[in-house]
XYZ file of N, CA and C in Angstrom:
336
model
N 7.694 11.580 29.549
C 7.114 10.478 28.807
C 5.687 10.857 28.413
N 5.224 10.347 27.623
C 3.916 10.553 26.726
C 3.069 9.339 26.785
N 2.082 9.337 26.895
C 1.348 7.991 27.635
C 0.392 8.530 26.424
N 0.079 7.562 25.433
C -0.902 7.663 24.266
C -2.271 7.057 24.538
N -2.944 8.129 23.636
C -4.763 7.186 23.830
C -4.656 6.365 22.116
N -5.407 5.816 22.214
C -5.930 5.127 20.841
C -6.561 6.424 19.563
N -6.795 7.149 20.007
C -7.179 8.638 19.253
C -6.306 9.404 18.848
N -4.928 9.213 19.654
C -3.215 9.938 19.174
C -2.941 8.751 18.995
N -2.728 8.139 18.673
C -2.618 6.349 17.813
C -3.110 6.566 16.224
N -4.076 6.743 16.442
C -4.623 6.048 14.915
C -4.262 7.945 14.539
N -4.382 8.869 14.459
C -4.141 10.600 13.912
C -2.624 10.454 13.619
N -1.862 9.751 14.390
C -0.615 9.732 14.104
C 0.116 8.986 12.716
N -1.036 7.764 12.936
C -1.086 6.685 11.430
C -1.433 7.232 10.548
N -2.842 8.431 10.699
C -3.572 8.625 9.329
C -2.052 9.707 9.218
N -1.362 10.511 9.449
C -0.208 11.452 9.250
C 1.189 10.883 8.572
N 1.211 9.497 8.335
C 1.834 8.689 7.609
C 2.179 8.603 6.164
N 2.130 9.425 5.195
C 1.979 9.174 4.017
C 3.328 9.604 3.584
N 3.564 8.808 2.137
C 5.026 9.499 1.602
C 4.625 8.972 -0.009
N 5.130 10.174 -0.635
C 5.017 10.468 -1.865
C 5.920 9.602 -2.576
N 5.097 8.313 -3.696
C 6.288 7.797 -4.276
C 6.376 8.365 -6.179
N 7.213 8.569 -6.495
C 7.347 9.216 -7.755
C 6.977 7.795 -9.118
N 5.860 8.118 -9.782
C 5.935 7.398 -10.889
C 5.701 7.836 -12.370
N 6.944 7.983 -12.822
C 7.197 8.736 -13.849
C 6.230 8.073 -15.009
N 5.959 6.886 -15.217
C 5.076 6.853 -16.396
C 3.743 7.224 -15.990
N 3.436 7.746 -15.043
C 2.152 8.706 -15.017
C 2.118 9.884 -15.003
N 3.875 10.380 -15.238
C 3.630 12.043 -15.007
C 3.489 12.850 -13.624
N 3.928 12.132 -12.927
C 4.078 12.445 -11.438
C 3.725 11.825 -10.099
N 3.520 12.530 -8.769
C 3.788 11.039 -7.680
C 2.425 10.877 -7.279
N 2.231 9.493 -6.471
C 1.023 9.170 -5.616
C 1.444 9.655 -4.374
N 0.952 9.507 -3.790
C 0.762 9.684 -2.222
C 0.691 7.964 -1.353
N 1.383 6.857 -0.725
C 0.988 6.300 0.015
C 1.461 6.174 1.104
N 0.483 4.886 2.366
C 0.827 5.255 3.216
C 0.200 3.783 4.079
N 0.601 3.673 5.402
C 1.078 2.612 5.896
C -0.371 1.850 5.555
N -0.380 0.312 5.862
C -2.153 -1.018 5.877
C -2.341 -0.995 7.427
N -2.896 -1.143 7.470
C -3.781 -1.302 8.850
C -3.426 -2.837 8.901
N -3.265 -3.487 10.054
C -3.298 -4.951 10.266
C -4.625 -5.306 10.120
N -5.714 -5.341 9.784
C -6.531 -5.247 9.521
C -6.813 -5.925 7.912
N -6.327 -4.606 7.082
C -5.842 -4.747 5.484
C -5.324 -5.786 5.009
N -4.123 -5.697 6.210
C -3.271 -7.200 5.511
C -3.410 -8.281 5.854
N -4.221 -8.558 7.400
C -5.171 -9.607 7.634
C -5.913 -10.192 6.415
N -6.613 -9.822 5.919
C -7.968 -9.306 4.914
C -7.484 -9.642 3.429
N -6.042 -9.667 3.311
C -5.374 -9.634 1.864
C -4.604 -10.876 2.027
N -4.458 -11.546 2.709
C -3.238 -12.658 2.761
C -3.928 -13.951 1.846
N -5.066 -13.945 2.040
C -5.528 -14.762 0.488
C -5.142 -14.401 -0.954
N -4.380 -13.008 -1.024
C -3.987 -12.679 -2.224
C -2.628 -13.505 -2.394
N -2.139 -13.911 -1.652
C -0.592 -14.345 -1.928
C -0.723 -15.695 -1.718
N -0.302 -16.364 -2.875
C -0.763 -17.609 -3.719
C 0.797 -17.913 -2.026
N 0.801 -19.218 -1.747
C 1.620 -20.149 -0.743
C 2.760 -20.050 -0.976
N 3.979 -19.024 -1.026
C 5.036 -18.894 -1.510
C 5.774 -18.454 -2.355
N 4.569 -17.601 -3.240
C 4.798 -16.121 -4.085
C 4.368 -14.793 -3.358
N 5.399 -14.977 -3.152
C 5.858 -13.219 -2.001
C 6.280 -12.085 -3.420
N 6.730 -12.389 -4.612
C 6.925 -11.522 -5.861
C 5.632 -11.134 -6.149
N 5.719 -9.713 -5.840
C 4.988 -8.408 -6.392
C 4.834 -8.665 -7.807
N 5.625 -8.768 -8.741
C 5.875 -9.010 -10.040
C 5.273 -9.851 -10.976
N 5.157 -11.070 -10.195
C 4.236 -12.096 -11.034
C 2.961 -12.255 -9.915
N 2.778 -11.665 -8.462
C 1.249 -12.302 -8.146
C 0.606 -10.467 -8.010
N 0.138 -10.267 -9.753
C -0.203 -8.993 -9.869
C -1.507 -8.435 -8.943
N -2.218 -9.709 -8.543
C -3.728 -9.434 -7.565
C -3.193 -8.840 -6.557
N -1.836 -9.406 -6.100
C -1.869 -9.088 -4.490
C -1.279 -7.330 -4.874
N -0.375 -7.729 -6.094
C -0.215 -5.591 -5.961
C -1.167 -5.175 -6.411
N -1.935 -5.459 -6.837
C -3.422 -4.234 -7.224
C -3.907 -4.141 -6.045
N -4.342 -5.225 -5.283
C -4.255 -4.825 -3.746
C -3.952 -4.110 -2.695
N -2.621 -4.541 -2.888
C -1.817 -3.426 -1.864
C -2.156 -2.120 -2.935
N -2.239 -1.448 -3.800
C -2.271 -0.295 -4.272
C -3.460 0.185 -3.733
N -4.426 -0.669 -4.293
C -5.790 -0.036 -3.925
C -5.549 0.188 -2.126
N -5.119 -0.578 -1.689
C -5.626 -0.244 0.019
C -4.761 1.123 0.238
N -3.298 0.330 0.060
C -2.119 1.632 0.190
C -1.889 3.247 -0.502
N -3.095 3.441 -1.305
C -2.903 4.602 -2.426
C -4.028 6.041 -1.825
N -3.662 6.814 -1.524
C -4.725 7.728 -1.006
C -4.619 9.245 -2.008
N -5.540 10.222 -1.610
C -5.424 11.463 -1.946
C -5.025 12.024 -1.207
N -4.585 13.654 -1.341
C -4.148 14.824 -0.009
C -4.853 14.769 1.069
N -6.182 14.485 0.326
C -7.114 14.373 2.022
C -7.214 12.773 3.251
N -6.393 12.046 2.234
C -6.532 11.128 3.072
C -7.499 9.689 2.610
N -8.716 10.329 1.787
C -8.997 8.980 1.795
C -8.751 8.166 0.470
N -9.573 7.196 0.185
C -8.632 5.761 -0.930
C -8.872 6.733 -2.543
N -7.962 6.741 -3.144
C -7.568 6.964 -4.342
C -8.334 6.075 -5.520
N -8.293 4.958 -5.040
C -9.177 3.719 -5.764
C -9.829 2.851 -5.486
N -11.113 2.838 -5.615
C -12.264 1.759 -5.199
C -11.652 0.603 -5.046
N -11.556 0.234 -6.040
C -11.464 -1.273 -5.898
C -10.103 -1.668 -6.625
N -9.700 -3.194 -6.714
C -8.382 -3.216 -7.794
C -9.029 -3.401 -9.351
N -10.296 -3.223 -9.707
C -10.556 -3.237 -10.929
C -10.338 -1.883 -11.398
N -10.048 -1.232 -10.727
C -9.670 0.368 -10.981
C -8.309 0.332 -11.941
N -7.292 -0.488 -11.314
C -5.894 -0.690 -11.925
C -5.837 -1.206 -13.116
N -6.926 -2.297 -13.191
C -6.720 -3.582 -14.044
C -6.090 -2.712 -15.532
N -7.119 -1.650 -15.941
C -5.688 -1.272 -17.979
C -5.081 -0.114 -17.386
N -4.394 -0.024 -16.023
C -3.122 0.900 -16.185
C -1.767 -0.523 -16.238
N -0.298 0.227 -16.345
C 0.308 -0.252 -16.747
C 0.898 -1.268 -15.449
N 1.150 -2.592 -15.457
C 2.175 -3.211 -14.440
C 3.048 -3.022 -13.888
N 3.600 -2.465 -14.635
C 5.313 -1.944 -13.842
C 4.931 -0.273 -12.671
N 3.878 0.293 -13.308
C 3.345 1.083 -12.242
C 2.818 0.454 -10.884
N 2.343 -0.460 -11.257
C 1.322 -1.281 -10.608
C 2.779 -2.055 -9.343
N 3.273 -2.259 -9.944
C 4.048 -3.446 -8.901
C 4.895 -2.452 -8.225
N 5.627 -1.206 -8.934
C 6.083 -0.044 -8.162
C 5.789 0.457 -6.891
N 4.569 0.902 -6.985
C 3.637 1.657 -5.936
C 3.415 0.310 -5.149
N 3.180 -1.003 -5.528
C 2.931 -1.867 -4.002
C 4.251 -1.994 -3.369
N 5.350 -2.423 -4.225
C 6.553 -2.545 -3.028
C 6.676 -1.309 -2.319
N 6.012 -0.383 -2.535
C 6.220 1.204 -1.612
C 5.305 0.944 -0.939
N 4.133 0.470 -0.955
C 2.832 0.135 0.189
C 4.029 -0.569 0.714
N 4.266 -1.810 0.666
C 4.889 -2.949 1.230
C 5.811 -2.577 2.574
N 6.947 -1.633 1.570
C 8.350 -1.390 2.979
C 7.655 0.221 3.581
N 6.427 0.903 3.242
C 5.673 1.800 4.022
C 5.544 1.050 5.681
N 4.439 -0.677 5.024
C 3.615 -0.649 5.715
C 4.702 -1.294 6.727
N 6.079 -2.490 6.572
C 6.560 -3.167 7.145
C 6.555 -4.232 7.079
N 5.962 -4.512 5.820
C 5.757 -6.047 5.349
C 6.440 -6.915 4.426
N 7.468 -5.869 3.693
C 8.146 -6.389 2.496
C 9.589 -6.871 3.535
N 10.653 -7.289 2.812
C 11.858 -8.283 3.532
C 12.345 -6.669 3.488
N 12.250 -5.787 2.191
C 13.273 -4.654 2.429
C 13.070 -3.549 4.116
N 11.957 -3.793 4.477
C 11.417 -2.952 5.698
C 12.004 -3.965 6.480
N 12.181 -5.287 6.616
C 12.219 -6.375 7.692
C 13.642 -5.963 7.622
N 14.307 -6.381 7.128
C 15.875 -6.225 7.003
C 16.573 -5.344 6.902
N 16.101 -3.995 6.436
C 16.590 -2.803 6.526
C 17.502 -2.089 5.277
N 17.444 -3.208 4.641
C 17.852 -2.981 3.203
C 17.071 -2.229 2.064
């Protein structure tokens, strides 16, 4: 058995990433799991019962910006005004991949 510190905890998280492919940019991002923390911090983005990526576009520029990194690890994009004139359907793509990354979408809950 392996008895973990908080230092092989969080090295193990930052080692988390998976490449999602988005063809109208010409190739993939890199993301990777939110910190409870993140999604603490973001739950004001989701208007009382719009859980759709699709129409509550703040909360996926959100999840992108938090969920989107480079090879090295750190954020890909400042802020979500970074997203605001790329395209939506990119945009809502890459968050449902933050989403069932992080364990938060129904498809990670359910296994579907």
């Amino acid at each position: 058995m392996t008895v973990l510190n908080l230092e092989a905890i969080r090295a193990a998280q930052r080692a988390k990433t998976r490449a999602v492919a988005v063809p109208e940019w010409g190739g993939d991002v890199l993301v990777r799991p939110l910190t409870a923390g993140q999604v603490q911090g973001m739950a004001d983005a989701f208007v009382e019962g719009d859980r759709d990526l699709a129409t509550n576009i703040e909360a996926a520029m959100r999840l992108v910006c938090a969920g989107t990194v480079n090879e090295d690890g750190t954020p890909m994009f400042s802020s979500p005004d970074d997203l605001r004139d790329l395209d939506v359907g990119s945009i809502v793509g890459i968050a449902t991949e933050v989403a069932k990354v992080s364990g938060i979408s129904g498809d990670a809950q359910t296994g579907k």
